[in-house]
Amino acid sequence: MKKMLFVLALFMGVACANAQQQGIKQVKPVSVAAAAPYDGLTRQLTFERMIPPHGLEVTYGKTVHILFPAEVRYVDLGSPNLIAGKADGAENVIRVKSTVKGFQGETNMSVITEDGCFYTFNVRYADEPLLLNVEMTDIIHDGESANRPNNAQEVYLNELGSESPMLVRLIMKSIYRQDRRTVKHIGCKRFGVQYLLKGIYTHGGLIYFHTEIRNQSHIPFDVDYITFKIVDKKVAKRTAVQEQVVLPLRAQNYVTCVPGGKNERTVFAMSKFTIPDGKQLVVELCEKNGGRHQSFTIENEDLVRAREISELEVK
């Protein structure tokens, strides 16, 4: 028996030696770490480029609500295990649930808001989530701290063109906070209510209108709507009125009710425009379930004298 095993081992050794002599190479295992993940010249992303995600727990039998400081414009879910949507009647609140009981592992969710902020979440399943209602911190702070890394980039939106949503918001807040009256001849007053244009400003491709409602009566003024439209100065009889409505893109402190004896101000942001000859911009303020409507007109010479805002003035 021992002799047979010896002969078999000797035969296998001779066969292996012959194979090596005939040029047959043994295959060696390739290290996965040593393999190049990309072809060509590629720069590797480092953790300094990463926007840290927030941790979020969801469950099947309960709904998680997330409140954002601005209107939600985009939501992306990384897995069909999640379902999300805006809360009815609220543009800045989304609700999130799990579609599968006890799904394993993690998935992700990304949200873009109207002010150009990008939020990302790592989502996992929990039978009883610790946080069912979450309020995201406003990225604009009066202090020195912020809830995002220094390298985080904001998202640009189509309607604002090349203007940064964050800068637009800061400009509107700065105009509202400074509360200057640079225009003193445009406004109207009826039935104890006064509607004023306090200033016209411009930066980049946008125009900002600073308005104020003064309610000097004792009856609250409920705002139904505010319209900006370009109309003909003189309309002949039996001639159709040509109107061009200009829609605001953003509004800082949009007023819905002015109590008796109080004043309220609003800053509107609009795309850049001018007024053709023979036309004027009419701003109308209408009262809900009332007749104390207000309106004033803006001429093209008022518009072209809009004050230029420097970014150094924005704090």
PDB file of C-alpha atoms in Angstrom, residues 131-271:
ATOM      1  CA  LEU A 131     -38.419  60.765  16.367  1.00  0.00           C
ATOM      2  CA  LEU A 132     -41.772  60.905  14.595  1.00  0.00           C
ATOM      3  CA  ASN A 133     -41.797  64.688  13.976  1.00  0.00           C
ATOM      4  CA  VAL A 134     -38.564  66.349  12.866  1.00  0.00           C
ATOM      5  CA  GLU A 135     -37.870  70.038  12.259  1.00  0.00           C
ATOM      6  CA  MET A 136     -34.871  70.797  10.061  1.00  0.00           C
ATOM      7  CA  THR A 137     -32.790  73.800  11.122  1.00  0.00           C
ATOM      8  CA  ASP A 138     -32.733  76.854   8.878  1.00  0.00           C
ATOM      9  CA  ILE A 139     -29.346  77.060   7.170  1.00  0.00           C
ATOM     10  CA  ILE A 140     -29.334  80.856   7.432  1.00  0.00           C
ATOM     11  CA  HIS A 141     -28.260  81.749  10.969  1.00  0.00           C
ATOM     12  CA  ASP A 142     -27.755  85.041  12.715  1.00  0.00           C
ATOM     13  CA  GLY A 143     -24.969  83.439  14.704  1.00  0.00           C
ATOM     14  CA  GLU A 144     -21.726  81.832  13.628  1.00  0.00           C
ATOM     15  CA  SER A 145     -22.826  78.203  13.507  1.00  0.00           C
ATOM     16  CA  ALA A 146     -24.487  76.424  10.599  1.00  0.00           C
ATOM     17  CA  ASN A 147     -25.862  72.919  10.199  1.00  0.00           C
ATOM     18  CA  ARG A 148     -23.940  72.070   7.029  1.00  0.00           C
ATOM     19  CA  PRO A 149     -20.241  71.718   6.105  1.00  0.00           C
ATOM     20  CA  ASN A 150     -18.333  74.648   4.626  1.00  0.00           C
ATOM     21  CA  ASN A 151     -18.008  72.917   1.261  1.00  0.00           C
ATOM     22  CA  ALA A 152     -21.762  72.347   0.788  1.00  0.00           C
ATOM     23  CA  GLN A 153     -23.072  73.834  -2.466  1.00  0.00           C
ATOM     24  CA  GLU A 154     -26.575  75.206  -2.798  1.00  0.00           C
ATOM     25  CA  VAL A 155     -28.900  74.259  -5.645  1.00  0.00           C
ATOM     26  CA  TYR A 156     -29.721  76.791  -8.360  1.00  0.00           C
ATOM     27  CA  LEU A 157     -33.354  76.926  -9.533  1.00  0.00           C
ATOM     28  CA  ASN A 158     -34.580  77.667 -13.053  1.00  0.00           C
ATOM     29  CA  GLU A 159     -36.866  80.579 -12.232  1.00  0.00           C
ATOM     30  CA  LEU A 160     -34.068  82.519 -10.512  1.00  0.00           C
ATOM     31  CA  GLY A 161     -31.654  82.137 -13.425  1.00  0.00           C
ATOM     32  CA  SER A 162     -28.060  82.752 -12.387  1.00  0.00           C
ATOM     33  CA  GLU A 163     -29.039  84.193  -9.011  1.00  0.00           C
ATOM     34  CA  SER A 164     -28.278  82.118  -5.950  1.00  0.00           C
ATOM     35  CA  PRO A 165     -31.476  81.226  -4.019  1.00  0.00           C
ATOM     36  CA  MET A 166     -29.598  81.788  -0.776  1.00  0.00           C
ATOM     37  CA  LEU A 167     -28.423  85.236  -1.868  1.00  0.00           C
ATOM     38  CA  VAL A 168     -31.943  86.177  -3.021  1.00  0.00           C
ATOM     39  CA  ARG A 169     -33.277  85.241   0.383  1.00  0.00           C
ATOM     40  CA  LEU A 170     -30.549  87.209   2.166  1.00  0.00           C
ATOM     41  CA  ILE A 171     -31.241  90.294   0.022  1.00  0.00           C
ATOM     42  CA  MET A 172     -34.957  90.149   0.811  1.00  0.00           C
ATOM     43  CA  LYS A 173     -34.262  89.773   4.523  1.00  0.00           C
ATOM     44  CA  SER A 174     -31.789  92.666   4.402  1.00  0.00           C
ATOM     45  CA  ILE A 175     -34.302  94.980   2.661  1.00  0.00           C
ATOM     46  CA  TYR A 176     -36.981  94.010   5.155  1.00  0.00           C
ATOM     47  CA  ARG A 177     -34.700  94.458   8.165  1.00  0.00           C
ATOM     48  CA  GLN A 178     -33.287  97.858   7.125  1.00  0.00           C
ATOM     49  CA  ASP A 179     -36.812  99.205   6.424  1.00  0.00           C
ATOM     50  CA  ARG A 180     -35.739 102.257   4.400  1.00  0.00           C
ATOM     51  CA  ARG A 181     -38.130 104.416   2.408  1.00  0.00           C
ATOM     52  CA  THR A 182     -36.315 105.419  -0.773  1.00  0.00           C
ATOM     53  CA  VAL A 183     -39.529 106.001  -2.794  1.00  0.00           C
ATOM     54  CA  LYS A 184     -41.808 108.635  -1.262  1.00  0.00           C
ATOM     55  CA  HIS A 185     -44.276 109.526  -4.006  1.00  0.00           C
ATOM     56  CA  ILE A 186     -45.986 106.220  -4.824  1.00  0.00           C
ATOM     57  CA  GLY A 187     -48.939 104.912  -2.839  1.00  0.00           C
ATOM     58  CA  CYS A 188     -52.660 105.243  -2.178  1.00  0.00           C
ATOM     59  CA  LYS A 189     -55.045 105.702   0.748  1.00  0.00           C
ATOM     60  CA  ARG A 190     -58.728 104.808   1.024  1.00  0.00           C
ATOM     61  CA  PHE A 191     -61.092 104.054   3.905  1.00  0.00           C
ATOM     62  CA  GLY A 192     -58.395 104.323   6.562  1.00  0.00           C
ATOM     63  CA  VAL A 193     -56.041 101.904   4.783  1.00  0.00           C
ATOM     64  CA  GLN A 194     -52.805 103.048   3.130  1.00  0.00           C
ATOM     65  CA  TYR A 195     -50.731 100.997   0.658  1.00  0.00           C
ATOM     66  CA  LEU A 196     -47.205 102.307  -0.005  1.00  0.00           C
ATOM     67  CA  LEU A 197     -44.243 101.473  -2.219  1.00  0.00           C
ATOM     68  CA  LYS A 198     -41.230 102.068   0.021  1.00  0.00           C
ATOM     69  CA  GLY A 199     -38.443 101.100  -2.363  1.00  0.00           C
ATOM     70  CA  ILE A 200     -37.359  99.479  -5.640  1.00  0.00           C
ATOM     71  CA  TYR A 201     -34.095  97.559  -5.695  1.00  0.00           C
ATOM     72  CA  THR A 202     -32.206  95.461  -8.215  1.00  0.00           C
ATOM     73  CA  HIS A 203     -29.450  92.873  -8.153  1.00  0.00           C
ATOM     74  CA  GLY A 204     -28.378  90.529 -10.926  1.00  0.00           C
ATOM     75  CA  GLY A 205     -31.425  89.601 -12.942  1.00  0.00           C
ATOM     76  CA  LEU A 206     -34.049  90.359 -10.298  1.00  0.00           C
ATOM     77  CA  ILE A 207     -36.052  93.386  -9.129  1.00  0.00           C
ATOM     78  CA  TYR A 208     -37.247  93.789  -5.533  1.00  0.00           C
ATOM     79  CA  PHE A 209     -40.324  95.773  -4.456  1.00  0.00           C
ATOM     80  CA  HIS A 210     -40.668  96.819  -0.803  1.00  0.00           C
ATOM     81  CA  THR A 211     -44.317  97.536   0.093  1.00  0.00           C
ATOM     82  CA  GLU A 212     -46.192  98.411   3.273  1.00  0.00           C
ATOM     83  CA  ILE A 213     -49.842  98.186   4.350  1.00  0.00           C
ATOM     84  CA  ARG A 214     -50.935 100.623   7.064  1.00  0.00           C
ATOM     85  CA  ASN A 215     -54.293  99.933   8.637  1.00  0.00           C
ATOM     86  CA  GLN A 216     -55.351 103.077  10.502  1.00  0.00           C
ATOM     87  CA  SER A 217     -58.875 101.809  11.089  1.00  0.00           C
ATOM     88  CA  HIS A 218     -60.095  99.533  13.870  1.00  0.00           C
ATOM     89  CA  ILE A 219     -61.257  96.796  11.483  1.00  0.00           C
ATOM     90  CA  PRO A 220     -58.698  94.139  10.447  1.00  0.00           C
ATOM     91  CA  PHE A 221     -57.759  94.127   6.773  1.00  0.00           C
ATOM     92  CA  ASP A 222     -57.751  90.597   5.292  1.00  0.00           C
ATOM     93  CA  VAL A 223     -55.705  90.353   2.098  1.00  0.00           C
ATOM     94  CA  ASP A 224     -57.414  88.467  -0.724  1.00  0.00           C
ATOM     95  CA  TYR A 225     -54.685  88.859  -3.360  1.00  0.00           C
ATOM     96  CA  ILE A 226     -51.987  91.226  -4.646  1.00  0.00           C
ATOM     97  CA  THR A 227     -51.388  91.536  -8.395  1.00  0.00           C
ATOM     98  CA  PHE A 228     -48.707  93.205 -10.521  1.00  0.00           C
ATOM     99  CA  LYS A 229     -49.743  93.867 -14.127  1.00  0.00           C
ATOM    100  CA  ILE A 230     -48.586  96.044 -17.012  1.00  0.00           C
ATOM    101  CA  VAL A 231     -51.509  97.882 -18.626  1.00  0.00           C
ATOM    102  CA  ASP A 232     -52.088 100.677 -21.154  1.00  0.00           C
ATOM    103  CA  LYS A 233     -52.096 104.199 -19.727  1.00  0.00           C
ATOM    104  CA  LYS A 234     -55.004 105.288 -21.902  1.00  0.00           C
ATOM    105  CA  VAL A 235     -57.621 102.934 -23.235  1.00  0.00           C
ATOM    106  CA  ALA A 236     -59.966 104.158 -25.972  1.00  0.00           C
ATOM    107  CA  LYS A 237     -63.617 103.280 -25.790  1.00  0.00           C
ATOM    108  CA  ARG A 238     -64.634  99.926 -27.270  1.00  0.00           C
ATOM    109  CA  THR A 239     -60.991  98.805 -27.150  1.00  0.00           C
ATOM    110  CA  ALA A 240     -59.917  95.613 -25.410  1.00  0.00           C
ATOM    111  CA  VAL A 241     -57.638  96.182 -22.447  1.00  0.00           C
ATOM    112  CA  GLN A 242     -54.245  94.551 -22.898  1.00  0.00           C
ATOM    113  CA  GLU A 243     -52.810  93.299 -19.593  1.00  0.00           C
ATOM    114  CA  GLN A 244     -49.555  91.505 -18.854  1.00  0.00           C
ATOM    115  CA  VAL A 245     -49.416  89.949 -15.412  1.00  0.00           C
ATOM    116  CA  VAL A 246     -46.003  89.881 -13.696  1.00  0.00           C
ATOM    117  CA  LEU A 247     -45.792  87.106 -11.125  1.00  0.00           C
ATOM    118  CA  PRO A 248     -43.543  87.424  -8.052  1.00  0.00           C
ATOM    119  CA  LEU A 249     -40.918  84.702  -7.683  1.00  0.00           C
ATOM    120  CA  ARG A 250     -40.423  85.100  -3.942  1.00  0.00           C
ATOM    121  CA  ALA A 251     -42.004  87.037  -1.085  1.00  0.00           C
ATOM    122  CA  GLN A 252     -40.544  87.916   2.290  1.00  0.00           C
ATOM    123  CA  ASN A 253     -43.243  88.164   4.993  1.00  0.00           C
ATOM    124  CA  TYR A 254     -46.233  87.818   2.667  1.00  0.00           C
ATOM    125  CA  VAL A 255     -49.090  89.450   4.565  1.00  0.00           C
ATOM    126  CA  THR A 256     -52.515  87.826   4.824  1.00  0.00           C
ATOM    127  CA  CYS A 257     -54.040  89.995   7.567  1.00  0.00           C
ATOM    128  CA  VAL A 258     -53.267  93.438   8.997  1.00  0.00           C
ATOM    129  CA  PRO A 259     -54.937  94.040  12.388  1.00  0.00           C
ATOM    130  CA  GLY A 260     -56.510  97.384  13.177  1.00  0.00           C
ATOM    131  CA  GLY A 261     -53.956 100.068  14.002  1.00  0.00           C
ATOM    132  CA  LYS A 262     -51.025  97.954  12.737  1.00  0.00           C
ATOM    133  CA  ASN A 263     -48.564  98.087   9.835  1.00  0.00           C
ATOM    134  CA  GLU A 264     -47.172  95.159   7.837  1.00  0.00           C
ATOM    135  CA  ARG A 265     -44.430  95.100   5.188  1.00  0.00           C
ATOM    136  CA  THR A 266     -43.611  92.680   2.348  1.00  0.00           C
ATOM    137  CA  VAL A 267     -40.655  92.353  -0.040  1.00  0.00           C
ATOM    138  CA  PHE A 268     -41.386  90.850  -3.476  1.00  0.00           C
ATOM    139  CA  ALA A 269     -38.726  89.479  -5.842  1.00  0.00           C
ATOM    140  CA  MET A 270     -39.426  89.419  -9.598  1.00  0.00           C
ATOM    141  CA  SER A 271     -37.578  88.728 -12.812  1.00  0.00           C
TER     142      SER A 271
END
